[in-house]
Structures are given as structure tokens and as C-alpha cells.
mmCIF file with all atom_site columns, C-alpha atoms in Angstrom:
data_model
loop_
_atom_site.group_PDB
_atom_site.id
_atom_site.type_symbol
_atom_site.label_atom_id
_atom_site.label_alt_id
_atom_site.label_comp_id
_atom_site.label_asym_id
_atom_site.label_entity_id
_atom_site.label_seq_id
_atom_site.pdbx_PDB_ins_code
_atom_site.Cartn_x
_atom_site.Cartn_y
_atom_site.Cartn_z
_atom_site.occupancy
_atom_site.B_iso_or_equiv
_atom_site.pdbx_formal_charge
_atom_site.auth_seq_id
_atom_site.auth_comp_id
_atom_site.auth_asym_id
_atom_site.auth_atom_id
_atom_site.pdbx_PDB_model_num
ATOM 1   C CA . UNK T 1 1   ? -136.542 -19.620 96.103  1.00 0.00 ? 1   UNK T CA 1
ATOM 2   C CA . UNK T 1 2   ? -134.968 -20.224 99.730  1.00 0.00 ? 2   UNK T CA 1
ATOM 3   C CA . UNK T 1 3   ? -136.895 -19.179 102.137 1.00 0.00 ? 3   UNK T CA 1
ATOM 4   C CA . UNK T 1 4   ? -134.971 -18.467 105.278 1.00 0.00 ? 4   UNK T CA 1
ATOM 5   C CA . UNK T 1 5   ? -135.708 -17.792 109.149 1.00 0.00 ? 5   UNK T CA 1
ATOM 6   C CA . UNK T 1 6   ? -132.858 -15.280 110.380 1.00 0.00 ? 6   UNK T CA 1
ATOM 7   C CA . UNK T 1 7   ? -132.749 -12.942 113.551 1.00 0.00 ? 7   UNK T CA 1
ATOM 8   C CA . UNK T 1 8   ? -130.528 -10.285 114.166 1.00 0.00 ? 8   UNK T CA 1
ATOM 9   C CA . UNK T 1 9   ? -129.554 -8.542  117.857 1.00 0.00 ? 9   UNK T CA 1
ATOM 10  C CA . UNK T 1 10  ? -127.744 -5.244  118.368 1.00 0.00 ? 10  UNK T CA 1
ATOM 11  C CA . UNK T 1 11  ? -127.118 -4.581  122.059 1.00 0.00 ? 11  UNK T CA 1
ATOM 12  C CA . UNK T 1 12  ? -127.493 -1.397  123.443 1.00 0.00 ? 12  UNK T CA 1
ATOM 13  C CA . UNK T 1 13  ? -128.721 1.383   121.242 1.00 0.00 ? 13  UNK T CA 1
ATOM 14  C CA . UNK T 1 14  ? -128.568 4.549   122.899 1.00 0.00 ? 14  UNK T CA 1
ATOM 15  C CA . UNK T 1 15  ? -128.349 6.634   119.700 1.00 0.00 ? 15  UNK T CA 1
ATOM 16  C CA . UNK T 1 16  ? -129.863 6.110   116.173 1.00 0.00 ? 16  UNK T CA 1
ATOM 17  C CA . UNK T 1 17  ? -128.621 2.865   114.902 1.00 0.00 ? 17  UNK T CA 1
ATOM 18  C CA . UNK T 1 18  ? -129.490 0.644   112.081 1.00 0.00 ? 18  UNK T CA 1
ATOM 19  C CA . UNK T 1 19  ? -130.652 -2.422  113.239 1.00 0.00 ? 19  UNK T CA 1
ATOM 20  C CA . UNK T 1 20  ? -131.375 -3.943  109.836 1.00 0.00 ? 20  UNK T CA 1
ATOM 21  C CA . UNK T 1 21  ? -130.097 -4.056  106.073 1.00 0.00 ? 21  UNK T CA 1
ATOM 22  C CA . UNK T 1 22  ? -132.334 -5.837  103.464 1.00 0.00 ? 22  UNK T CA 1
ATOM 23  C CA . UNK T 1 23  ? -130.427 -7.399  101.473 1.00 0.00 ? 23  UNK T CA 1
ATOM 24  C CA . UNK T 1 24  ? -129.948 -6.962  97.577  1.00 0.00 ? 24  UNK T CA 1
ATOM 25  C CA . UNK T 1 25  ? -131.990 -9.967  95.569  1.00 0.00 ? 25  UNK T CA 1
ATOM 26  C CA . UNK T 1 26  ? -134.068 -10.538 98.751  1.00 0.00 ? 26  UNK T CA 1
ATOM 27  C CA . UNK T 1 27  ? -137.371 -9.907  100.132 1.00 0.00 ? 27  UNK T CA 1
ATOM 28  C CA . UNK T 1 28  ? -137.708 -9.419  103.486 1.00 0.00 ? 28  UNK T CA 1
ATOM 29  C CA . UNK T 1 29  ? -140.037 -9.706  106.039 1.00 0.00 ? 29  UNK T CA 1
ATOM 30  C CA . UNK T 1 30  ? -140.093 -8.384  109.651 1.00 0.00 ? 30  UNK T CA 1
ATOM 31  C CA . UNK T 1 31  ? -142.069 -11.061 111.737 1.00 0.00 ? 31  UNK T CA 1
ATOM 32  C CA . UNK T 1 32  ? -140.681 -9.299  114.829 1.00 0.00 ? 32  UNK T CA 1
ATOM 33  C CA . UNK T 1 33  ? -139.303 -6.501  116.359 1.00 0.00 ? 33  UNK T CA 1
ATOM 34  C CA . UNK T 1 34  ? -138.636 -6.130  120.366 1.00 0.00 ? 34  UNK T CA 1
ATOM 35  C CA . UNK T 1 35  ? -136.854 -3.622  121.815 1.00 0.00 ? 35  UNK T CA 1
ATOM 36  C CA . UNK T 1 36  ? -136.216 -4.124  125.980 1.00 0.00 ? 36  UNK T CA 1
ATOM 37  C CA . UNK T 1 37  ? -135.073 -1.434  127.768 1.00 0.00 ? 37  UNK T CA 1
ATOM 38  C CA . UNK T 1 38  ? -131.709 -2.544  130.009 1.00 0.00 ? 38  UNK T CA 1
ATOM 39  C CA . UNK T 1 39  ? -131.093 1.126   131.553 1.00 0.00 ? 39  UNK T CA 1
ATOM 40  C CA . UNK T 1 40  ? -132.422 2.322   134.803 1.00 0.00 ? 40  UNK T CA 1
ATOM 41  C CA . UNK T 1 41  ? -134.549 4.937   133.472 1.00 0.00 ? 41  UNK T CA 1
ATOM 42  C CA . UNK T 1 42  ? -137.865 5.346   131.395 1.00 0.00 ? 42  UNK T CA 1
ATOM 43  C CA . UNK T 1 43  ? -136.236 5.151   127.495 1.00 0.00 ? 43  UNK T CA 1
ATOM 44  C CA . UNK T 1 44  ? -137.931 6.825   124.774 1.00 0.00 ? 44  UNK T CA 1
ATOM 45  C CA . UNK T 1 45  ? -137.919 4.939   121.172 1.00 0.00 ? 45  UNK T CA 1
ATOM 46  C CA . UNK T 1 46  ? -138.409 5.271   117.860 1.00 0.00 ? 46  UNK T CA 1
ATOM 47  C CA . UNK T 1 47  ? -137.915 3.357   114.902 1.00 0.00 ? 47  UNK T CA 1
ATOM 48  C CA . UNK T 1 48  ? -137.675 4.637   111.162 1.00 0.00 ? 48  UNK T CA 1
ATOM 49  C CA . UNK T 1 49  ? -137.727 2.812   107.706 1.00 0.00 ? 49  UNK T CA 1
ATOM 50  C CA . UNK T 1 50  ? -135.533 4.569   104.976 1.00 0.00 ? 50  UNK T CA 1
ATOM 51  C CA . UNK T 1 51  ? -135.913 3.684   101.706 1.00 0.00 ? 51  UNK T CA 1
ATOM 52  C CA . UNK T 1 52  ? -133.659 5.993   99.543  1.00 0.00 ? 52  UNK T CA 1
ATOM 53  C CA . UNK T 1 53  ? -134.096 9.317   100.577 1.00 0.00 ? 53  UNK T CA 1
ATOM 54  C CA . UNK T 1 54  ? -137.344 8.475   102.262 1.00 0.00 ? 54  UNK T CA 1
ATOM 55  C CA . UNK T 1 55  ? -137.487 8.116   105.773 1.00 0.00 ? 55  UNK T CA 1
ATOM 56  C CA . UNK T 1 56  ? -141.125 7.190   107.773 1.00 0.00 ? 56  UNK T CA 1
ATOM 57  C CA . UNK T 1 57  ? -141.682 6.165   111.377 1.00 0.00 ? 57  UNK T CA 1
ATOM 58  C CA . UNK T 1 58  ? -143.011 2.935   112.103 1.00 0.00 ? 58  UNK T CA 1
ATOM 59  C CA . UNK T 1 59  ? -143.183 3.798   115.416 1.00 0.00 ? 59  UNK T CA 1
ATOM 60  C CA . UNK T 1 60  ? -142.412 7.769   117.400 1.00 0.00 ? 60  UNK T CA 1
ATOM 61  C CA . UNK T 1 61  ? -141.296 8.464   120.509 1.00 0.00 ? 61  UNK T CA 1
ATOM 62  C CA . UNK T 1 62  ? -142.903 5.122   122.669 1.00 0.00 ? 62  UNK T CA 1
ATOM 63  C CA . UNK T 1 63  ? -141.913 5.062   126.348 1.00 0.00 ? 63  UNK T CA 1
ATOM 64  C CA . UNK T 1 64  ? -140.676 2.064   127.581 1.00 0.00 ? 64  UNK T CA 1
ATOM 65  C CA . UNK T 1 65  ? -140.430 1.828   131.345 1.00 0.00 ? 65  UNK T CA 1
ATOM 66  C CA . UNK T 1 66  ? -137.371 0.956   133.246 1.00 0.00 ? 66  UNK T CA 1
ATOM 67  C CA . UNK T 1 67  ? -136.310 -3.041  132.798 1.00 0.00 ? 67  UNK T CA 1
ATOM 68  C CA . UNK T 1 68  ? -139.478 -3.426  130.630 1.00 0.00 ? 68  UNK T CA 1
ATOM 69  C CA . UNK T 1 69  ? -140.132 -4.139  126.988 1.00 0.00 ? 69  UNK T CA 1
ATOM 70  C CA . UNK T 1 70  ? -141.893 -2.954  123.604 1.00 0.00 ? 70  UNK T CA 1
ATOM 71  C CA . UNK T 1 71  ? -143.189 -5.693  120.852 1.00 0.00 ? 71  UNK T CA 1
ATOM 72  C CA . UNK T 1 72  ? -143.339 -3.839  117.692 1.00 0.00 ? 72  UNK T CA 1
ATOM 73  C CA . UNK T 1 73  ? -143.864 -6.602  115.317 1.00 0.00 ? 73  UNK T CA 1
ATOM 74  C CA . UNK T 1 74  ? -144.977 -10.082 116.312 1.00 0.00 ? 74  UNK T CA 1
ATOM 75  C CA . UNK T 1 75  ? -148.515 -11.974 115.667 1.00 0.00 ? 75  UNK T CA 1
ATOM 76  C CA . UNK T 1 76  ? -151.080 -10.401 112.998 1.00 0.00 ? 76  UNK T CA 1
ATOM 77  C CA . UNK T 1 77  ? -148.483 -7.579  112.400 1.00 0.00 ? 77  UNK T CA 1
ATOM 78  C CA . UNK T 1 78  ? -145.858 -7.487  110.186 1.00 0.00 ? 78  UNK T CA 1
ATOM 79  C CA . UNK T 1 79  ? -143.438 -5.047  108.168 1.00 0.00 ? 79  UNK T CA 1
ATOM 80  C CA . UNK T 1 80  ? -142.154 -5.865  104.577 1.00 0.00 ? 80  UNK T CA 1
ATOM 81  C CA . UNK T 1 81  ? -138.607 -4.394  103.494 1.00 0.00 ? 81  UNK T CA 1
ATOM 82  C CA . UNK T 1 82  ? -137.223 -4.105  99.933  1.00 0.00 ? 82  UNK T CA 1
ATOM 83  C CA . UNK T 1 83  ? -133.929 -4.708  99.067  1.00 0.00 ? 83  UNK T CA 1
ATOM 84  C CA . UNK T 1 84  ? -131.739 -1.902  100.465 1.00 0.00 ? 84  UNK T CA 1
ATOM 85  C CA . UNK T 1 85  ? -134.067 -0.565  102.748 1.00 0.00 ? 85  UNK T CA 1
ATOM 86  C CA . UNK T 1 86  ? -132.259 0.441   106.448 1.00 0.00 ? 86  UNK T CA 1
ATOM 87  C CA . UNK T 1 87  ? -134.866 -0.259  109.755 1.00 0.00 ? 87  UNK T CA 1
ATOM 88  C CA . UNK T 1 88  ? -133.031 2.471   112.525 1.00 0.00 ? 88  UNK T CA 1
ATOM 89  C CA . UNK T 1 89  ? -133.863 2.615   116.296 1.00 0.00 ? 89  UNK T CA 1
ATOM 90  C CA . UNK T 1 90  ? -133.004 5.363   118.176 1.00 0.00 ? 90  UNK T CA 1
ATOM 91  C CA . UNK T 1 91  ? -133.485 5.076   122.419 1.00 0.00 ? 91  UNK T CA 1
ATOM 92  C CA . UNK T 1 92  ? -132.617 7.773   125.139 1.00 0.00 ? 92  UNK T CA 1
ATOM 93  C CA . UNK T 1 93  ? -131.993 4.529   127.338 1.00 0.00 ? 93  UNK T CA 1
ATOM 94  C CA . UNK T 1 94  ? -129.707 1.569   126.630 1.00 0.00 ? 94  UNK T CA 1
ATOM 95  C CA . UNK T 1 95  ? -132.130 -0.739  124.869 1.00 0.00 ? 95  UNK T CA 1
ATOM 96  C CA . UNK T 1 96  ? -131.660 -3.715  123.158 1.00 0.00 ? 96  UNK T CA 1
ATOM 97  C CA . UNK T 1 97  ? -133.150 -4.854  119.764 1.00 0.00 ? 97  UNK T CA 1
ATOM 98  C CA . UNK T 1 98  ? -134.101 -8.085  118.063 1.00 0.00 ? 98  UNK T CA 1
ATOM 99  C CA . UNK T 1 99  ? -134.913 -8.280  114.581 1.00 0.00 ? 99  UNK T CA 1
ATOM 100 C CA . UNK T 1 100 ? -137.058 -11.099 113.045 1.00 0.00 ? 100 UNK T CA 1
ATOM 101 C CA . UNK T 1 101 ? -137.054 -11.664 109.988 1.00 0.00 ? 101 UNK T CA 1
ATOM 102 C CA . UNK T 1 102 ? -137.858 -13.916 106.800 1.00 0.00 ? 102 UNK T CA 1
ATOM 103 C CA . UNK T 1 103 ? -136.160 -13.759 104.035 1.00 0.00 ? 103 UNK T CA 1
ATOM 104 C CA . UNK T 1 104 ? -136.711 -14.846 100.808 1.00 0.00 ? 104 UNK T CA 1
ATOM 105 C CA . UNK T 1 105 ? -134.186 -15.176 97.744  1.00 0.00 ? 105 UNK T CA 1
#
């Protein structure tokens, strides 16, 4: 099994976008999730896990100040994906989003 350190950016979210695919034959493992609001305003964020017709929040409605940030994942914490499953954020303010992850195949 490979065991791989990837990280994936989307720039500027301002409506609910997926952020992350896991892969088929893979499991993943967020080790980090940031999301840095780059608009003028306060931004409010949420992110959402779907897996099949299932859709939680991980996290509802946070407010991130103007120019500041929000570490979802990162130390102790961390959020496991199966193979398929979509991670969404969706910001009132141009934010931008880094993805962590390990992945293992």
C-alpha cells in the first residue's frame, strides 16, 4: 500500500463548492483543512461531508473575520473519507481552501 501526502487548493469559494473527491480504491484522510477569508467582509462558512445521499456538517455557519482564518482540521483532529465521499464549503465571502490529506491505496 502507497501511502501518499497530497494537498489540494480551490481559490475563492463564494458558493457551495466541492473542495474534495476521495478517490475510488483509496482511503483518505483529512490531516487539514483551512479556510482564509480574502474578502473585505466578515464570511460565514460551512463545510458538509456527503456520502451518497447523506449529507452532515462538519462544521455550520463559523464566522471568519475579514483577512483572517479558520483551522478546521490540523493537530489531534482529523476527518476520515471513504472512497467517493465529496467534502463541500460554502462561504458568503471569497475564501480560500486547503485540503490536507493522506491517502492510502
Amino acid at each position: 500500500m502507497a501511502n501518499t501526502f497530497k494537498s489540494y487548493l480551490t481559490a475563492g469559494v463564494t458558493t457551495q463548492t466541492t473542495v474534495h473527491t476521495a478517490p475510488s480504491s483509496t482511503q483518505t484522510t483529512v490531516i487539514g483543512l483551512s479556510l482564509a477569508n480574502v474578502g473585505t467582509n466578515v464570511a460565514t462558512v460551512s463545510a458538509t461531508l456527503t456520502r451518497g445521499s447523506t449529507v452532515v456538517y462538519v462544521i455550520k455557519d463559523a464566522v471568519v473575520p475579514a483577512a483572517d482564518s479558520l483551522i478546521l482540521y490540523g493537530g489531534d483532529q482529523k476527518l476520515v473519507m471513504q472512497a467517493g465521499d465529496l467534502l463541500k464549503v460554502t462561504s458568503t465571502v471569497s475564501t480560500d481552501v486547503i485540503v490536507s490529506v493522506l491517502e492510502v491505496s
